[in-house]
Structure formats: C-alpha cells, structure tokens
Coordinates of C-alpha atoms in Angstrom, one line a residue:
Chain A
M1 CA -4.1 11.5 17.6
R2 CA -1.0 10.6 19.7
I3 CA -2.2 7.0 20.0
W4 CA -2.8 6.9 16.2
L5 CA 0.7 8.2 15.5
A6 CA 2.2 5.8 18.0
Q7 CA 0.5 2.9 16.3
H8 CA 1.7 4.0 12.9
R9 CA 5.2 4.3 14.3
A10 CA 5.0 0.8 15.8
A11 CA 3.6 -0.6 12.5
L12 CA 6.5 1.1 10.6
R13 CA 9.0 -0.4 13.0
D14 CA 7.4 -3.8 12.7
A15 CA 7.6 -3.6 8.9
L16 CA 11.2 -2.5 8.9
R17 CA 12.0 -5.4 11.3
R18 CA 10.3 -7.8 9.0
L19 CA 12.3 -6.4 6.0
A20 CA 15.5 -6.8 7.9
G21 CA 14.5 -10.2 9.3
A22 CA 14.6 -12.0 5.9
P23 CA 17.3 -10.2 3.9
L24 CA 17.8 -12.8 1.1
G25 CA 14.1 -13.2 0.3
N26 CA 13.6 -9.4 0.5
I27 CA 16.5 -8.6 -1.7
L28 CA 15.2 -11.0 -4.3
S29 CA 11.7 -9.4 -4.1
L30 CA 13.3 -6.0 -4.4
L31 CA 15.1 -7.1 -7.5
V32 CA 11.9 -8.3 -9.1
I33 CA 10.1 -5.1 -8.2
G34 CA 13.0 -2.9 -9.3
I35 CA 13.2 -4.7 -12.7
V36 CA 9.4 -4.5 -13.1
L37 CA 9.6 -0.7 -12.5
T38 CA 12.7 -0.2 -14.5
L39 CA 11.2 -1.5 -17.8
P40 CA 8.4 1.2 -18.3
A41 CA 10.4 3.9 -16.5
A42 CA 13.4 3.4 -18.8
G43 CA 11.1 3.3 -21.8
W44 CA 9.6 6.6 -20.7
L45 CA 13.1 8.1 -20.3
A46 CA 14.2 6.8 -23.7
L47 CA 11.1 8.4 -25.3
D48 CA 11.7 11.6 -23.5
N49 CA 15.3 11.6 -24.8
L50 CA 14.1 10.9 -28.3
G51 CA 11.5 13.7 -28.1
K52 CA 14.2 16.1 -27.0
A53 CA 16.5 14.8 -29.8
V54 CA 13.7 15.4 -32.3
G55 CA 13.1 18.8 -30.7
N56 CA 16.8 19.6 -31.4
A57 CA 16.5 18.5 -35.0
A58 CA 13.3 20.4 -35.4
G59 CA 15.1 23.5 -33.9
S60 CA 17.0 23.8 -37.2
Q61 CA 13.9 23.2 -39.2
Q62 CA 13.6 25.6 -42.0
I63 CA 10.9 27.0 -44.3
S64 CA 12.0 28.3 -47.7
I65 CA 10.0 30.9 -49.5
F66 CA 10.7 31.1 -53.2
L67 CA 9.5 34.3 -54.9
N68 CA 8.1 34.9 -58.4
P69 CA 10.7 35.8 -61.0
D70 CA 9.0 39.2 -61.4
A71 CA 9.2 40.1 -57.7
E72 CA 10.8 43.5 -57.3
R73 CA 12.8 45.2 -54.6
R74 CA 9.5 46.6 -53.2
D75 CA 7.9 43.1 -53.0
I76 CA 11.0 41.8 -51.2
G77 CA 10.8 44.7 -48.7
E78 CA 7.1 43.9 -48.1
I79 CA 7.9 40.3 -47.3
E80 CA 10.8 41.3 -45.0
S81 CA 8.4 43.6 -43.2
R82 CA 5.8 40.9 -42.8
L83 CA 8.4 38.4 -41.5
R84 CA 9.7 41.0 -39.0
T85 CA 6.3 41.6 -37.6
T86 CA 4.5 38.2 -37.7
V87 CA 7.1 35.4 -37.4
P88 CA 9.1 35.0 -34.2
G89 CA 12.5 33.4 -35.0
Q90 CA 15.3 34.0 -37.5
W91 CA 15.2 34.5 -41.2
R92 CA 17.6 35.6 -44.0
F93 CA 17.2 36.7 -47.6
I94 CA 19.1 35.0 -50.3
A95 CA 19.1 37.0 -53.5
R96 CA 18.9 35.0 -56.8
E97 CA 22.4 36.3 -57.8
T98 CA 23.8 35.0 -54.5
A99 CA 22.1 31.7 -55.0
L100 CA 23.5 31.3 -58.5
K101 CA 27.0 32.2 -57.2
R102 CA 26.7 29.5 -54.5
L103 CA 25.6 27.0 -57.1
Q104 CA 28.4 28.0 -59.4
D105 CA 30.9 27.4 -56.5
T106 CA 29.6 23.9 -56.0
E107 CA 32.0 21.4 -57.3
G108 CA 31.1 20.3 -60.9
M109 CA 28.4 22.9 -61.3
A110 CA 30.4 25.8 -62.7
E111 CA 30.2 24.6 -66.4
I112 CA 26.5 23.9 -66.2
V113 CA 25.8 27.3 -64.7
A114 CA 27.9 29.0 -67.3
S115 CA 26.0 27.3 -70.0
L116 CA 22.6 28.7 -68.8
P117 CA 21.2 31.5 -70.9
R118 CA 19.9 33.3 -67.8
N119 CA 19.7 32.9 -64.0
P120 CA 16.9 30.4 -63.4
L121 CA 17.0 30.8 -59.6
P122 CA 14.4 32.9 -57.7
D123 CA 15.0 35.2 -54.8
A124 CA 14.3 33.3 -51.6
F125 CA 13.9 33.6 -47.9
V126 CA 15.1 31.0 -45.4
I127 CA 13.1 31.1 -42.2
E128 CA 13.9 29.3 -38.9
P129 CA 10.8 29.8 -36.8
A130 CA 11.0 29.8 -33.0
D131 CA 8.0 27.5 -32.8
T132 CA 9.1 24.2 -34.4
R133 CA 6.1 22.1 -33.6
P134 CA 5.0 20.3 -36.7
D135 CA 1.5 21.8 -36.7
S136 CA 2.8 25.3 -36.2
L137 CA 5.3 24.9 -39.0
E138 CA 2.5 23.7 -41.3
T139 CA 0.2 26.6 -40.4
L140 CA 3.1 29.0 -41.0
A141 CA 3.9 27.5 -44.4
G142 CA 0.2 27.8 -45.3
A143 CA 0.2 31.5 -44.3
F144 CA 3.3 32.2 -46.4
R145 CA 1.7 30.6 -49.5
E146 CA -1.0 33.3 -49.3
W147 CA 1.5 36.2 -49.4
P148 CA 1.9 38.2 -52.6
K149 CA 4.7 37.3 -55.0
V150 CA 5.3 33.9 -53.3
A151 CA 5.8 31.2 -55.9
H152 CA 6.6 28.2 -53.7
V153 CA 6.9 27.4 -50.0
Q154 CA 9.0 24.4 -49.1
L155 CA 8.6 22.7 -45.7
D156 CA 10.3 19.4 -45.1
S157 CA 8.4 18.5 -41.9
A158 CA 6.9 15.2 -43.0
W159 CA 9.5 13.2 -41.1
I160 CA 8.9 15.2 -38.0
K161 CA 5.2 14.5 -38.2
R162 CA 5.9 10.8 -38.8
F163 CA 8.2 10.8 -35.8
D164 CA 5.7 12.6 -33.7
A165 CA 3.1 10.0 -34.6
F166 CA 5.6 7.3 -33.7
L167 CA 6.3 8.9 -30.3
R168 CA 2.6 9.1 -29.6
I169 CA 2.1 5.4 -30.4
A170 CA 5.2 4.4 -28.4
R171 CA 4.0 6.4 -25.4
L172 CA 0.6 4.7 -25.6
A173 CA 2.2 1.3 -25.9
L174 CA 4.5 2.1 -23.0
S175 CA 1.5 3.2 -20.9
L176 CA -0.2 -0.1 -21.6
L177 CA 3.0 -2.0 -20.7
G178 CA 3.3 0.2 -17.6
G179 CA -0.2 -0.7 -16.6
L180 CA 0.4 -4.4 -17.0
L181 CA 3.6 -4.2 -15.1
A182 CA 2.0 -2.2 -12.4
A183 CA -0.6 -4.9 -12.1
A184 CA 2.2 -7.5 -11.9
L185 CA 3.8 -5.5 -9.1
V186 CA 0.6 -5.4 -7.2
A187 CA 0.3 -9.2 -7.7
V188 CA 3.8 -9.8 -6.6
T189 CA 3.2 -7.8 -3.4
F190 CA -0.2 -9.4 -2.9
N191 CA 1.5 -12.8 -2.9
T192 CA 4.4 -11.8 -0.7
I193 CA 2.0 -10.4 1.9
R194 CA -0.3 -13.4 1.6
L195 CA 2.6 -15.7 2.6
Q196 CA 3.4 -13.4 5.5
I197 CA -0.2 -13.4 6.6
L198 CA -0.3 -17.2 6.5
A199 CA 2.9 -17.3 8.5
Q200 CA 1.4 -15.0 11.1
A201 CA -2.2 -16.3 11.0
D202 CA -2.1 -17.2 14.7
E203 CA -0.9 -13.8 15.8
I204 CA -3.6 -12.2 13.6
E205 CA -6.3 -14.4 15.1
V206 CA -5.2 -13.7 18.7
A207 CA -4.9 -10.0 18.1
R208 CA -8.5 -9.9 16.6
L209 CA -9.9 -11.9 19.5
I210 CA -8.4 -9.5 22.1
G211 CA -9.7 -6.3 20.4
A212 CA -7.5 -5.4 17.5
T213 CA -9.3 -3.5 14.7
D214 CA -8.8 -4.4 11.1
A215 CA -6.8 -1.2 10.7
F216 CA -4.4 -2.4 13.4
I217 CA -4.0 -5.7 11.6
R218 CA -3.6 -4.2 8.2
R219 CA -1.1 -1.4 9.1
P220 CA 2.2 -3.3 9.4
F221 CA 1.5 -5.3 6.2
Q222 CA 0.7 -2.1 4.3
Y223 CA 3.8 -0.4 5.5
Y224 CA 5.8 -3.5 4.5
G225 CA 4.3 -3.5 1.0
A226 CA 4.8 0.3 0.7
L227 CA 8.4 0.1 1.9
Q228 CA 9.2 -2.8 -0.4
G229 CA 7.7 -0.9 -3.4
A230 CA 9.5 2.3 -2.4
F231 CA 12.9 0.5 -2.2
G232 CA 12.1 -1.2 -5.5
G233 CA 11.4 2.3 -7.0
L234 CA 14.7 3.5 -5.7
L235 CA 16.5 0.5 -7.1
A236 CA 14.8 1.1 -10.5
S237 CA 16.0 4.7 -10.5
L238 CA 19.5 3.6 -9.7
L239 CA 19.4 1.0 -12.5
I240 CA 18.2 3.6 -15.0
A241 CA 20.7 6.2 -13.9
V242 CA 23.6 3.6 -14.3
G243 CA 22.2 2.6 -17.7
S244 CA 21.9 6.2 -18.9
H245 CA 25.4 6.9 -17.7
L246 CA 26.8 3.9 -19.6
L247 CA 24.9 4.7 -22.7
S248 CA 25.5 8.5 -22.8
G249 CA 29.0 8.2 -24.3
P250 CA 28.2 5.8 -27.2
V251 CA 24.9 7.7 -28.0
G252 CA 26.8 11.0 -28.1
E253 CA 29.4 9.4 -30.5
L254 CA 26.7 8.0 -32.7
V255 CA 24.9 11.4 -32.9
A256 CA 28.2 13.1 -33.7
L257 CA 28.7 10.7 -36.6
Y258 CA 25.5 12.2 -38.1
G259 CA 26.8 15.7 -37.5
G260 CA 24.6 16.5 -34.5
S261 CA 25.1 16.9 -30.8
F262 CA 23.0 15.3 -28.2
A263 CA 23.5 14.5 -24.5
L264 CA 21.5 11.6 -23.1
H265 CA 19.9 12.6 -19.8
G266 CA 19.3 10.2 -16.9
P267 CA 16.4 10.3 -14.4
S268 CA 16.2 13.6 -12.5
S269 CA 15.7 13.6 -8.7
R270 CA 12.0 14.3 -9.4
D271 CA 11.8 11.2 -11.6
A272 CA 13.4 9.1 -8.9
L273 CA 11.0 10.5 -6.3
L274 CA 8.1 9.8 -8.6
L275 CA 9.2 6.3 -9.3
T276 CA 9.7 5.7 -5.5
A277 CA 6.3 7.0 -4.8
A278 CA 4.7 4.9 -7.5
G279 CA 6.5 1.8 -6.2
A280 CA 5.3 2.6 -2.7
A281 CA 1.7 3.2 -3.8
L282 CA 1.6 0.0 -5.8
G283 CA 3.2 -2.0 -2.9
W284 CA 0.7 -0.5 -0.5
L285 CA -2.2 -1.4 -2.8
G286 CA -1.0 -5.0 -3.2
A287 CA -0.7 -5.4 0.6
A288 CA -4.1 -3.7 1.2
F289 CA -5.8 -6.2 -1.2
S290 CA -4.0 -9.1 0.4
V291 CA -4.9 -8.3 4.0
A292 CA -8.5 -7.2 3.1
L293 CA -9.1 -10.6 1.4
H294 CA -7.7 -12.5 4.4
L295 CA -9.7 -10.5 6.9
R296 CA -12.9 -10.9 4.9
R297 CA -12.3 -14.7 4.8
E298 CA -11.6 -14.9 8.5
T299 CA -14.4 -12.8 9.7
P300 CA -17.2 -15.0 11.2
Chain B
M1 CA -23.9 -6.0 33.7
I2 CA -24.6 -8.8 31.2
V3 CA -28.2 -9.5 30.3
A4 CA -29.0 -12.5 28.0
S5 CA -32.6 -12.8 26.8
A6 CA -33.9 -15.8 24.9
L7 CA -30.5 -16.4 23.5
T8 CA -30.4 -19.0 20.8
K9 CA -27.6 -20.2 18.6
R10 CA -28.2 -22.5 15.8
Y11 CA -25.3 -23.5 13.5
P12 CA -25.7 -23.9 9.7
E13 CA -25.6 -27.7 9.9
G14 CA -28.8 -27.5 12.1
R15 CA -27.3 -28.1 15.5
E16 CA -28.9 -26.0 18.2
A17 CA -26.1 -25.1 20.7
L18 CA -28.2 -22.8 22.8
A19 CA -32.0 -22.6 23.0
G20 CA -33.7 -19.6 24.6
V21 CA -31.2 -19.0 27.4
S22 CA -31.9 -16.0 29.6
F23 CA -29.9 -14.7 32.6
E24 CA -28.4 -11.7 34.2
I25 CA -24.9 -11.3 35.7
A26 CA -24.4 -8.2 37.8
D27 CA -21.2 -6.1 37.9
G28 CA -18.6 -7.6 40.3
E29 CA -20.3 -11.0 40.4
M30 CA -18.5 -14.3 40.0
A31 CA -20.4 -16.8 37.9
F32 CA -19.6 -20.3 36.7
I33 CA -21.2 -21.7 33.6
T34 CA -21.3 -25.4 34.1
G35 CA -22.5 -28.4 32.2
H36 CA -21.2 -31.5 30.4
S37 CA -19.3 -31.4 27.2
G38 CA -21.5 -30.1 24.4
A39 CA -23.9 -28.4 26.8
G40 CA -23.3 -25.0 25.2
K41 CA -20.7 -23.5 27.6
S42 CA -18.2 -22.6 24.9
T43 CA -20.9 -21.3 22.6
L44 CA -22.1 -19.0 25.4
F45 CA -18.5 -17.9 26.0
R46 CA -18.2 -17.0 22.3
L47 CA -21.5 -15.1 22.2
M48 CA -20.6 -13.1 25.4
A49 CA -17.2 -12.2 23.9
G50 CA -18.7 -11.1 20.6
I51 CA -16.8 -13.8 18.7
E52 CA -20.1 -15.2 17.3
R53 CA -23.5 -13.7 16.9
P54 CA -26.7 -15.3 18.2
T55 CA -29.3 -16.7 15.8
S56 CA -32.0 -15.0 17.8
G57 CA -32.4 -13.3 21.2
S58 CA -30.1 -10.7 22.6
I59 CA -27.1 -10.3 24.8
V60 CA -26.5 -6.9 26.3
V61 CA -23.1 -6.1 27.8
N62 CA -22.8 -2.8 29.6
G63 CA -25.8 -1.5 27.7
Q64 CA -24.6 -2.6 24.2
N65 CA -26.6 -5.3 22.4
L66 CA -24.0 -7.6 20.9
A67 CA -26.5 -9.1 18.5
A68 CA -27.1 -5.7 16.9
L69 CA -23.5 -4.4 17.2
R70 CA -22.0 -3.3 13.9
K71 CA -18.9 -5.2 12.9
G72 CA -16.5 -2.3 13.3
A73 CA -17.5 -1.8 16.9
V74 CA -16.8 -5.4 18.0
P75 CA -13.1 -5.0 18.6
Y76 CA -13.7 -2.0 20.9
L77 CA -16.3 -4.1 22.8
R78 CA -13.8 -7.0 23.3
R79 CA -11.4 -4.6 25.0
N80 CA -13.9 -4.5 27.9
F81 CA -13.2 -8.2 28.4
G82 CA -10.3 -10.1 29.6
L83 CA -10.6 -13.3 27.6
I84 CA -9.0 -16.6 28.6
F85 CA -9.3 -19.3 26.0
Q86 CA -9.4 -23.1 26.5
D87 CA -6.4 -23.4 24.2
Q88 CA -4.8 -20.2 25.7
K89 CA -3.9 -18.9 22.2
L90 CA -0.4 -17.8 23.2
L91 CA 2.1 -16.6 20.7
F92 CA 4.8 -19.2 20.9
D93 CA 7.3 -17.2 18.8
R94 CA 7.2 -14.2 21.2
N95 CA 8.4 -14.2 24.8
V96 CA 6.2 -13.9 27.8
L97 CA 6.5 -10.1 28.1
A98 CA 5.7 -9.6 24.4
N99 CA 2.6 -11.8 24.8
V100 CA 1.3 -9.8 27.7
M101 CA 2.1 -6.5 26.0
L102 CA 0.1 -7.3 22.9
P103 CA -3.3 -6.0 24.2
L104 CA -1.6 -2.8 25.3
A105 CA -0.1 -2.3 21.8
I106 CA -3.6 -2.8 20.4
V107 CA -4.9 0.1 22.4
G108 CA -1.8 2.2 21.6
L109 CA -0.2 2.5 25.0
P110 CA 3.3 3.9 24.8
H111 CA 6.0 1.1 24.9
R112 CA 7.5 2.1 28.3
E113 CA 4.1 2.3 30.0
A114 CA 3.0 -0.9 28.4
E115 CA 6.1 -2.7 29.6
R116 CA 5.6 -1.4 33.1
R117 CA 1.9 -2.6 33.2
A118 CA 2.8 -6.0 31.6
L119 CA 5.5 -6.6 34.3
A120 CA 2.9 -5.7 37.0
A121 CA 0.4 -8.2 35.5
L122 CA 3.0 -10.9 35.3
D123 CA 3.9 -10.2 39.0
K124 CA 0.2 -10.6 39.9
V125 CA 0.0 -14.0 38.4
G126 CA 3.3 -15.2 39.8
L127 CA 5.4 -15.1 36.6
H128 CA 7.8 -12.5 37.8
G129 CA 11.3 -13.2 36.4
R130 CA 10.0 -15.2 33.5
E131 CA 9.5 -12.2 31.1
K132 CA 12.2 -13.3 28.6
A133 CA 11.1 -16.9 28.5
L134 CA 9.3 -18.3 25.5
P135 CA 5.8 -19.8 26.3
I136 CA 7.1 -23.2 25.2
A137 CA 9.5 -23.2 28.2
L138 CA 6.6 -22.7 30.7
S139 CA 4.6 -25.5 32.4
G140 CA 0.9 -25.9 31.7
G141 CA 0.0 -24.0 34.8
E142 CA 2.4 -21.2 34.0
Q143 CA 1.0 -21.0 30.4
Q144 CA -2.4 -20.6 31.8
R145 CA -1.2 -17.9 34.2
L146 CA 0.4 -16.2 31.3
A147 CA -2.9 -16.2 29.5
I148 CA -4.5 -14.7 32.5
A149 CA -1.8 -12.0 32.7
R150 CA -2.6 -11.1 29.1
A151 CA -6.3 -11.0 29.8
V152 CA -6.0 -8.7 32.8
V153 CA -3.3 -6.4 31.7
N154 CA -5.8 -4.0 30.2
R155 CA -7.6 -3.9 33.5
P156 CA -10.9 -5.2 32.1
A157 CA -14.2 -5.0 34.0
I158 CA -15.1 -8.5 33.0
L159 CA -12.9 -11.6 33.0
L160 CA -14.3 -14.3 30.8
A161 CA -12.6 -17.7 30.9
D162 CA -13.4 -20.9 28.9
E163 CA -12.3 -24.1 30.7
P164 CA -9.3 -22.4 32.3
T165 CA -8.4 -25.4 34.4
A166 CA -8.7 -28.0 31.7
N167 CA -5.5 -30.1 31.3
L168 CA -4.1 -28.7 34.6
D169 CA -3.1 -30.7 37.6
A170 CA -5.0 -30.1 40.9
A171 CA -2.4 -27.8 42.4
S172 CA -2.1 -25.6 39.2
A173 CA -5.9 -25.5 38.9
A174 CA -6.2 -24.3 42.5
D175 CA -3.6 -21.6 41.8
I176 CA -5.6 -20.4 38.8
L177 CA -8.8 -20.3 40.7
E178 CA -7.2 -18.3 43.5
I179 CA -6.1 -15.8 41.0
F180 CA -9.7 -15.5 39.8
R181 CA -10.8 -15.1 43.4
A182 CA -8.3 -12.3 43.8
F183 CA -9.6 -10.4 40.8
H184 CA -13.2 -11.0 41.9
Q185 CA -12.4 -9.5 45.3
V186 CA -11.2 -6.3 43.7
G187 CA -14.5 -5.9 41.8
V188 CA -13.8 -7.6 38.5
T189 CA -16.8 -9.6 37.1
V190 CA -15.5 -13.1 36.7
I191 CA -17.3 -15.6 34.4
V192 CA -15.9 -19.0 34.1
A193 CA -17.1 -21.7 31.8
T194 CA -16.1 -25.1 33.2
H195 CA -17.3 -28.7 33.3
D196 CA -15.2 -29.3 36.5
P197 CA -17.5 -29.1 39.6
Q198 CA -14.8 -29.5 42.3
W199 CA -13.9 -25.8 42.5
M200 CA -17.4 -24.5 43.0
A201 CA -17.6 -25.2 46.7
R202 CA -14.4 -23.4 47.4
L203 CA -15.3 -20.3 45.5
S204 CA -19.1 -20.2 46.1
P205 CA -19.8 -18.6 42.8
R206 CA -23.2 -18.3 41.2
I207 CA -23.8 -21.3 39.0
L208 CA -25.5 -21.2 35.6
R209 CA -26.1 -24.8 34.7
L210 CA -26.5 -25.7 31.0
E211 CA -27.7 -28.9 29.5
Q212 CA -28.1 -29.5 25.8
G213 CA -28.2 -25.8 25.2
R214 CA -30.8 -25.0 27.9
L215 CA -30.3 -23.2 31.2
L216 CA -31.4 -25.5 33.9
A217 CA -30.5 -23.6 37.0
G218 CA -29.0 -20.4 38.2
G219 CA -28.0 -19.9 41.8
T220 CA -25.2 -20.2 44.3
A221 CA -23.5 -23.5 45.0

C-alpha cells in the first residue's frame, strides 16, 4: 500500500512537473478546455436562472373562481371553508359590490357602470396556491370547477406550460451539446497525451523493458489529463462567475422595467466543484484512452 | 535456474531464428552465448528476458515458464533480470543518476533510498562523481557502465547482456568484462550474448554456441 501510494505521489509530481514545464502550451490547452466546459455549464446556469425566474412569476399565479349569480352568503361560506381546509396558500374573497366599485373607479368606466341596469359582476375568490407547478394548478382548477355554485374558473397558466416545455427542450438540447463537447474534451486530451507519449516513446520503451507495468506507464499521463481537465473546470467556473457578475446588473434592470425583481445567480461552490470534477474525469478518460491505445500498439 | 526445452522462434515472414534449442543454466553460473551475426543470440536474449515469446518449446526461469506466462506477469518477471541491451537504451534527456534510479522508481522504492542505492551502483561500475552528467557527455565505455549500473541497481539474480562489448575499444571491453566477473563472483548468474571470442579464455565461462538458430555446443572454453 505504501509503495502504491508512493508511486501515485511520484506520478502526480511528474504530471505537475510536465504542466509547469511547458507553460504556454498548457495555458492554451487550458483555455480550450475551459471554454469547452464553459459553454454547456453556462447554458445550464442560464436555464437554472430562467427556471427560477419562471418560478417567481408563477409564485404570483392566481386562480379566479367566479360564482353563480344566485350564490348566497351560505354558499360563499361553504367555499371559504373548503378553501381553508383543502388549498394551501393564500386566497381572498371579492364581493360583487366591491368588484363593481373597483370597476367604477377605473378611469373612463364610471359612466358605463352607471348606465348598467344592475351589477353584472359575480362574487369571486382569488386564490394564490402554494404549489405553483403547472400540473398542480391545472388539477386545482379542475377541482374548483366541480364545487357547487361555481360558474367559471380562470387559470392563466398556458404560458407557464409553454415555458416549462421550452425549458425541457432547452435542457435536452443542452445535454446533447454537453455530450458533444465532453467528447471533444476527451479528444483534445487524447491528442495532447498522444503527443506527449510520442515525445517520451523511448522512456516508455525502456521502462517497459526493465519491468514497468502498464499501470506505472499510464499513471503520470492520467494524472496529467485529470489535472489539465480539473484546471480547465476551475477556469470555466471562473469565466461563468465573471460573466454572471457582469450580467446581473443589466438583467436586474431589465426585469425591473417589467415590474419584477430578479437576481441572477452565478455558480455556487458546489457547481464549481462539480465542473472541476467533470473536467478531471473527462481529462483522465482522454488520457486513459490515449495511453491504452499506445500500449496496445507497442505490446509485442 | 534457466531451462530451455526445444525452444523455437519463427518470425511471421518465415525466418526461423531458433530451432529446437535446449539447455540449462544453473544459478550463479556464467554463460556466454556465442555465434556469428544472425545465429540467434539476440533472439535467445529476447526470449530469456520475456521480450518475445517462443513459437514453440518452453523456457523456464526460476520455475516460471515464460511461454505460458500471462501478459500482466511479464513486467514482474523482468525485474528478476538485469538487462543490458546492445544499444544500451539510455535516456539521454535524464542525467546519469536519474537513469540508474529508474528501475527503483518502477518498484516503488522511496526516493532517498533509491538515490542511495543508485549512487552505490554507480560506484561499483566506476562512475562515481558522474551522477549529474548527461549520458551524451559520457564515453562509449562509460555509457556501457551506466547501462550495467542501471541493470544491477535492483540487485537482480540474473544479469543478461546482449553484445555488451560491441563498439567498445579493447580497454573499455576489458573493464566491462571485469565488472561481469565481479558480479559473477558474488553469486549473480551472468549470461552474455556475444560474437566476440577474445574474452572467453580470460573469463572461462560456459559457452553455448549457436549457428543458424541451432545449438552446436555447450561447455567450458
């Protein structure tokens, strides 16, 4: 075990030495890897932000229940009781007189309302459910329609459903793009390691002849690939964090113009860790492929 | 102990480098494999070192049949040998000390201990003080001594050398063979493939004479 750990330490040292040994080439490789990782990760973060923004908008999503004109005080009490017991969230009752008064107070409506022979507006409830998922809202609205003395239930969730569908497609497209770019990263590392192997072909040959196992040969290259990928992941996290920071102000102003409030969030430390780990894993994989191919070709 | 039985090596193009070669080399013995160019010496060297596999027959080293050895076990077998190649196979971008430390890094010896043993090996072959030099700065004889230091640093039981005195002047070749004699005297099995007969009388080794892939004689010079 001690020997195994010592060999891993030596391989890591060797990989770090190689990284430091060719700074310009490695910086360029890191940039490529960083950008390759930035694209899907930034896309995921953007979708996450959009999802949260939609969640905020959906948070004020309302369901309106309009009662039959013949609904009486007792019927209203029954609905209040049902809302209290079955619907988590907030709700308020708007009496038909109150609704007419509001309409009357609206600019330009006073004369029209005054000309009406009777109040045409129904009693209504406005509900803001705690669960704002499109499916839940739809189910709730369906349940309200079955309640007695309910004439009409209005739920304007179509746009949320459309947006939800858009998010699903965007996530799928981003997953495909992420897969392609991950393959590209593996290919980039594969090629980088292949060039290193060619440069050290003599050393590899000698080491094998005097008793080095394939694992011993592979190890420094795999560490190199993993380190390069990990540094690329860190760079991608940094790029996304800087981008989020620069965009958060303008996005906040834009949302404010539409009367909302939304703060763009950058990558969390967990996101950065995940991105670093993904970069390391892909780099390791590319290096492992590259060395395995070389060793297979060179084995008599 | 090395036991070869009906050892045959035929290359894909049809050339038969060895044909039914059988011999035994006891522990601590010194044996020279001789013959003209193309006699099969280097092929036998490669088969004994596990670098190639025989087409038929068997070669057993310390109880392990190399012909039947699984691929993953070959590196561990090679660690029993100190291998000295005709072209030395030195790493010219690493200094003398790093070249000698390579086999010790492979077996996972701690750096400090590896350095101590590498320096001792360099001392034995007369390269003390040349640790920091690059191999390119060494003479032909010194390069061969460096190759020997790398081969013996792991304290192998068997030293296997392929044409170790080729391209060396007489004085350097004599030095190299004296080093082999010294290792033989401390119990190391020394097997040397050479086409140069002038050293045999001096060292009195057992001779395995090959001609066109066949073993003609085995005895003492």
